[in-house]
Coordinates of C-alpha atoms in Angstrom, one line a residue:
M19 CA 0.0 0.0 0.0
T20 CA 2.8 2.4 0.9
S21 CA 4.4 2.0 -2.6
F22 CA 1.1 2.7 -4.3
L23 CA 0.6 5.9 -2.3
H24 CA 4.2 6.8 -3.1
L25 CA 3.5 6.4 -6.8
L26 CA 0.3 8.4 -6.6
K27 CA 2.1 11.2 -4.8
G28 CA 4.7 11.2 -7.5
K29 CA 2.1 11.6 -10.2
W30 CA 0.1 14.3 -8.6
Y31 CA 3.0 16.3 -7.2
P32 CA 5.6 16.4 -9.9
P33 CA 8.9 18.3 -9.5
A34 CA 9.1 22.0 -10.2
N35 CA 9.7 23.2 -13.8
P36 CA 13.3 24.6 -13.9
T37 CA 13.6 28.2 -14.9
A38 CA 17.4 28.8 -14.7
S39 CA 19.0 30.2 -17.8
F40 CA 21.5 28.1 -19.9
A41 CA 22.6 31.1 -22.0
G42 CA 26.1 30.6 -23.4
K43 CA 26.2 26.9 -22.4
N44 CA 26.9 23.9 -24.6
V45 CA 24.7 20.9 -23.5
L46 CA 25.0 17.3 -24.5
I47 CA 22.2 14.7 -24.0
T48 CA 22.3 11.0 -24.7
G49 CA 19.2 9.1 -25.7
S50 CA 17.6 12.4 -26.7
N51 CA 15.4 11.5 -29.7
V52 CA 12.4 10.3 -27.5
G53 CA 11.0 10.3 -24.0
L54 CA 12.8 12.0 -21.1
G55 CA 15.9 12.9 -23.2
F56 CA 13.9 14.6 -25.9
E57 CA 11.8 16.6 -23.4
A58 CA 15.0 17.6 -21.5
A59 CA 16.6 18.7 -24.8
N60 CA 13.5 20.8 -25.5
K61 CA 13.8 22.5 -22.1
Y62 CA 17.4 23.4 -22.6
V63 CA 16.5 25.0 -25.9
A64 CA 13.6 26.9 -24.3
L65 CA 16.0 28.0 -21.5
G66 CA 18.4 29.6 -23.9
A67 CA 21.3 27.1 -24.3
L68 CA 23.9 28.2 -26.8
R69 CA 24.1 24.7 -28.3
V70 CA 22.3 21.5 -27.6
I71 CA 23.7 18.2 -29.0
L72 CA 21.3 15.3 -29.4
A73 CA 23.4 12.2 -29.0
V74 CA 21.4 9.4 -30.7
R75 CA 21.8 5.9 -32.2
S76 CA 19.6 6.7 -35.2
L77 CA 20.5 9.9 -37.0
E78 CA 17.2 9.9 -38.9
K79 CA 15.2 9.8 -35.6
G80 CA 17.6 12.4 -34.2
Y81 CA 16.9 14.8 -37.1
Q82 CA 13.1 14.3 -36.6
A83 CA 13.6 15.2 -32.9
K84 CA 15.5 18.3 -33.9
E85 CA 12.7 19.4 -36.2
E86 CA 10.1 18.9 -33.5
I87 CA 12.1 20.8 -30.9
A88 CA 12.6 23.7 -33.4
R89 CA 8.9 23.7 -34.2
R90 CA 7.9 23.8 -30.5
N91 CA 10.2 26.6 -29.7
G92 CA 9.6 28.8 -32.8
S93 CA 11.8 30.6 -35.2
H94 CA 12.9 33.2 -32.6
V95 CA 15.1 30.6 -30.7
S96 CA 18.8 31.0 -31.4
T97 CA 20.0 27.7 -30.0
I98 CA 22.1 25.6 -32.3
I99 CA 20.7 22.1 -32.3
D100 CA 23.1 19.4 -33.5
V101 CA 22.5 15.7 -34.0
W102 CA 25.5 13.4 -33.4
K103 CA 25.8 9.7 -33.8
L104 CA 26.3 7.6 -30.6
D105 CA 25.8 3.9 -30.4
M106 CA 26.0 2.8 -26.8
D107 CA 26.2 -0.8 -28.0
S108 CA 29.7 -0.1 -29.2
F109 CA 32.7 1.0 -27.2
A110 CA 34.3 2.3 -30.4
S111 CA 31.3 4.5 -31.0
V112 CA 31.5 5.9 -27.5
K113 CA 35.2 6.7 -27.9
A114 CA 34.6 8.4 -31.3
F115 CA 31.8 10.5 -29.8
A116 CA 33.9 11.7 -26.9
E117 CA 36.8 12.5 -29.2
R118 CA 34.4 14.5 -31.4
A119 CA 33.2 16.5 -28.3
D120 CA 36.7 17.2 -27.3
K121 CA 37.7 18.5 -30.8
E122 CA 34.6 20.3 -31.9
L123 CA 33.3 21.9 -28.7
E124 CA 35.1 25.0 -27.4
H125 CA 33.6 24.1 -24.0
L126 CA 31.2 21.5 -22.6
D127 CA 29.1 22.8 -19.7
V128 CA 26.5 20.0 -19.3
A129 CA 26.7 16.3 -20.1
L130 CA 23.4 14.6 -19.3
L131 CA 23.8 10.8 -19.7
N132 CA 20.2 9.6 -20.1
A133 CA 20.5 6.7 -22.6
G134 CA 19.2 3.5 -21.1
L135 CA 17.0 0.5 -21.7
V136 CA 15.2 -2.4 -20.1
M137 CA 15.2 -5.8 -21.9
R138 CA 12.4 -8.3 -21.9
A139 CA 14.7 -11.2 -22.9
F140 CA 18.4 -11.9 -22.6
Q141 CA 20.4 -10.5 -25.5
Q142 CA 24.1 -9.7 -25.8
S143 CA 25.6 -6.7 -27.4
P144 CA 28.3 -7.0 -30.1
E145 CA 30.8 -6.4 -27.2
G146 CA 29.6 -9.6 -25.5
W147 CA 27.6 -8.1 -22.7
E148 CA 24.0 -8.4 -21.8
E149 CA 22.4 -5.3 -23.3
T150 CA 21.2 -3.7 -20.1
I151 CA 24.7 -3.9 -18.6
Q152 CA 26.3 -2.8 -21.9
V153 CA 24.2 0.4 -22.3
N154 CA 23.2 1.4 -18.8
V155 CA 26.5 0.5 -17.1
L156 CA 29.6 -0.1 -19.2
S157 CA 29.1 2.4 -22.0
T158 CA 27.7 5.0 -19.5
A159 CA 30.9 4.6 -17.4
L160 CA 33.1 4.8 -20.4
L161 CA 31.4 8.0 -21.7
G162 CA 31.5 9.6 -18.3
L163 CA 35.2 8.9 -17.9
L164 CA 36.1 10.1 -21.4
L165 CA 34.0 13.4 -21.1
L166 CA 35.5 14.3 -17.7
P167 CA 38.7 16.0 -19.0
K168 CA 36.6 18.2 -21.3
L169 CA 34.2 19.1 -18.6
R170 CA 37.0 19.8 -16.2
A171 CA 38.7 22.1 -18.7
S172 CA 35.5 24.0 -19.2
K173 CA 35.3 25.2 -15.6
T174 CA 35.4 29.0 -15.2
K175 CA 35.6 31.3 -12.2
V176 CA 31.8 31.7 -12.3
A177 CA 30.5 28.3 -13.5
T178 CA 31.2 24.7 -12.8
P179 CA 30.3 22.1 -15.4
H180 CA 27.8 19.4 -14.7
L181 CA 27.8 15.6 -15.4
A182 CA 24.4 14.2 -14.6
I183 CA 23.5 10.5 -14.9
V184 CA 20.0 9.1 -14.9
S185 CA 19.6 6.3 -12.3
S186 CA 16.3 5.0 -10.8
G187 CA 14.7 4.5 -7.5
L188 CA 14.5 0.8 -8.4
H189 CA 18.1 0.5 -7.3
T190 CA 16.7 0.4 -3.8
S191 CA 14.9 -2.8 -4.5
V192 CA 18.0 -4.8 -5.4
K193 CA 18.7 -7.6 -2.9
R194 CA 22.2 -8.6 -2.0
E195 CA 21.5 -12.3 -2.9
N196 CA 20.6 -11.3 -6.5
I197 CA 24.1 -10.0 -7.3
G198 CA 27.6 -11.4 -7.3
H199 CA 26.8 -15.1 -7.0
D200 CA 30.2 -16.1 -8.4
G201 CA 32.2 -13.4 -6.6
T202 CA 31.9 -11.0 -9.5
L203 CA 29.3 -8.4 -10.3
L204 CA 29.5 -7.8 -14.0
K205 CA 30.2 -11.3 -15.1
D206 CA 27.5 -12.6 -12.8
S207 CA 25.0 -10.2 -14.4
N208 CA 26.0 -11.5 -17.9
S209 CA 24.4 -14.9 -17.6
P210 CA 21.2 -16.0 -19.4
A211 CA 20.6 -18.6 -16.7
T212 CA 19.6 -16.0 -14.0
F213 CA 18.3 -13.2 -16.3
N214 CA 15.1 -11.4 -15.4
G215 CA 14.6 -8.2 -17.3
Q216 CA 13.0 -6.0 -14.6
R217 CA 15.4 -7.2 -11.9
Q218 CA 18.3 -6.7 -14.3
Y219 CA 17.2 -3.1 -14.8
G220 CA 17.2 -2.4 -11.1
I221 CA 20.7 -4.0 -10.8
S222 CA 22.0 -1.9 -13.7
K223 CA 20.8 1.3 -11.9
L224 CA 22.4 0.2 -8.6
F225 CA 25.7 -0.1 -10.6
V226 CA 25.0 3.4 -12.1
M227 CA 24.8 4.7 -8.5
Y228 CA 28.3 3.2 -7.9
I229 CA 29.7 4.6 -11.1
T230 CA 28.4 8.1 -10.3
K231 CA 30.0 8.0 -6.9
E232 CA 33.4 7.0 -8.4
L233 CA 33.1 9.7 -11.1
A234 CA 32.3 12.3 -8.4
S235 CA 35.5 11.3 -6.6
L236 CA 37.5 11.8 -9.7
A237 CA 35.9 15.2 -10.4
S238 CA 37.4 16.7 -7.3
S239 CA 40.9 18.0 -7.0
P240 CA 43.3 16.8 -4.2
N241 CA 42.6 19.9 -2.3
G242 CA 38.8 19.2 -2.4
E243 CA 37.9 21.7 -5.1
I244 CA 34.9 20.4 -7.2
Q245 CA 36.0 20.6 -10.8
V246 CA 32.8 19.0 -12.2
I247 CA 29.5 18.6 -10.3
V248 CA 28.6 15.0 -10.7
T249 CA 25.0 14.0 -9.8
S250 CA 22.8 10.9 -10.2
L251 CA 19.1 11.4 -10.5
C252 CA 15.7 9.7 -10.6
P253 CA 12.9 11.2 -12.7
G254 CA 10.3 9.0 -11.0
F255 CA 7.9 6.6 -12.7
C256 CA 7.1 8.0 -16.1
A257 CA 5.0 6.9 -19.1
S258 CA 7.9 6.6 -21.5
E259 CA 9.1 4.2 -24.2
L260 CA 11.5 2.5 -21.8
G261 CA 9.3 -0.6 -21.6
R262 CA 8.4 -0.7 -25.3
Q263 CA 9.5 -4.4 -25.6
Y264 CA 6.6 -5.4 -23.4
N265 CA 4.1 -5.1 -26.2
S266 CA 1.7 -8.0 -26.2
W267 CA -2.0 -6.9 -26.1
A268 CA -2.4 -7.8 -22.4
E269 CA 0.9 -6.0 -21.5
T270 CA -0.1 -3.0 -23.5
I271 CA -3.5 -2.7 -21.8
G272 CA -1.9 -3.3 -18.4
M273 CA 0.8 -0.7 -19.0
W274 CA -1.8 1.8 -20.2
L275 CA -3.8 1.4 -17.0
V276 CA -0.7 1.6 -14.7
H277 CA 0.5 4.7 -16.6
S278 CA -2.9 6.3 -16.4
I279 CA -3.1 5.9 -12.7
F280 CA 0.5 6.2 -11.5
A281 CA 2.8 7.7 -14.1
R282 CA 4.2 11.1 -14.7
T283 CA 4.5 12.4 -18.2
T284 CA 8.0 12.5 -19.7
E285 CA 7.8 16.3 -19.7
E286 CA 7.3 16.2 -15.9
G287 CA 10.0 13.6 -15.5
S288 CA 12.4 15.6 -17.6
R289 CA 12.2 18.5 -15.1
T290 CA 14.4 16.4 -12.8
L291 CA 17.0 15.8 -15.5
V292 CA 17.3 19.5 -16.2
S293 CA 17.1 20.7 -12.6
A294 CA 19.9 18.3 -11.7
T295 CA 22.2 20.3 -14.0
T296 CA 21.4 23.5 -12.2
L297 CA 22.6 22.3 -8.7
G298 CA 25.5 23.9 -7.0
P299 CA 28.2 22.0 -5.0
E300 CA 25.6 20.7 -2.7
G301 CA 24.6 18.3 -5.5
H302 CA 28.0 16.8 -6.0
G303 CA 28.0 13.0 -5.5
K304 CA 24.4 13.1 -4.4
W305 CA 21.2 11.5 -5.7
W306 CA 18.5 14.0 -6.9
K307 CA 14.8 13.1 -6.9
N308 CA 11.6 15.1 -6.5
D309 CA 13.6 18.3 -5.9
E310 CA 15.5 16.9 -2.9
F311 CA 18.3 14.6 -2.0
P312 CA 16.8 11.4 -0.6
T313 CA 18.9 8.8 1.0
P314 CA 20.0 6.1 -1.5
G315 CA 19.4 2.4 -0.9
E316 CA 21.2 0.4 1.7
L317 CA 23.4 -1.3 -1.0
V318 CA 24.8 2.2 -1.7
T319 CA 25.1 3.6 1.8
S320 CA 26.2 0.6 3.9
D321 CA 29.7 -0.6 4.4
E322 CA 29.0 -3.6 2.3
G323 CA 27.6 -1.4 -0.4
K324 CA 30.7 0.7 -0.4
K325 CA 32.8 -2.4 -0.9
L326 CA 30.6 -3.5 -3.7
Q327 CA 31.0 -0.1 -5.3
K328 CA 34.8 -0.5 -5.3
S329 CA 34.5 -4.0 -6.7
L330 CA 32.1 -2.9 -9.5
W331 CA 34.4 0.0 -10.5
K332 CA 37.5 -2.2 -10.7
E333 CA 35.6 -4.7 -12.8
A334 CA 34.3 -2.0 -15.1
I335 CA 37.8 -0.5 -15.6
D336 CA 39.2 -3.9 -16.3
V337 CA 36.6 -4.4 -19.0
L338 CA 36.8 -0.9 -20.5
K339 CA 40.6 -0.7 -20.7
V340 CA 40.7 -3.4 -23.3
S341 CA 38.9 -1.2 -25.8
A342 CA 40.0 2.1 -24.3
P343 CA 43.4 1.8 -22.5
E344 CA 43.2 5.5 -21.5
V345 CA 40.5 4.9 -19.0
E346 CA 43.0 3.3 -16.6
K347 CA 44.9 6.6 -16.3
L348 CA 41.6 8.6 -16.3
A349 CA 40.4 6.4 -13.4
G350 CA 43.7 6.7 -11.5
A351 CA 44.0 2.9 -11.7
E352 CA 47.6 2.8 -13.0

């Protein structure tokens, strides 16, 4: 009953719509052709960003999103909207994207890592990892690491860049017995024998919480100065295309009913994505949800959770350094 009331409260009391100006800022958003990412991109344009980069897997869909954002905002808007290719299924694509950002952008003020998915059935990426782990965890970690130097170099006396990563409150539902059966976290999550799509999504978002904590530690100088504000966030339960694989007639009807009663719109959810990138130093290393900093789940805050975080990070770096040797230095693991 408590969880139902929580969902109803989330629907009827959405977060505040951000009003801060993004004038002069370059903003990059992954997974921005639909859903939360698209709505966030639309808000950045409306809030006066200098340049908004739609990082998308399908250029065709990206250009369609660009046209719709331009239509919504009218001809008076001066924001430059670019569409860049990014395939989170490929470490090479992630590397190429980060290199392009470094070369073509004079400065990078906001990187919003929103791309994510939930899978109905077990499927491996071309890199050999279960898709949820590939996109939500490994490629997200790689992109965050590779963008950190550009973000750090974009800090000014009056503005600190932001790296925001979309997590989920479902990370709090992960049970210790459901991860690390064989002593590893990533490899254990890469087995079809124990795969459950909804559970795997929650696990991936727990791992995102770990990654964000590690990136936040890297984004501070030895003297404690915050060079990049790194924040994880939860947009709440939204009626998005995230669960589009659950498309049987019964599932479609059931999802419609659940969304009608409990879900926020993607516009409402996107408010949290954008507001997370307006936070000051108080948001560094924190989890942002419903315009506040709730306490993350026990597997994040407990001593055991902190050990799991270190283990996950080491495993991720060991995987990523094969395709991107530079991450070892970027992560301070050399």
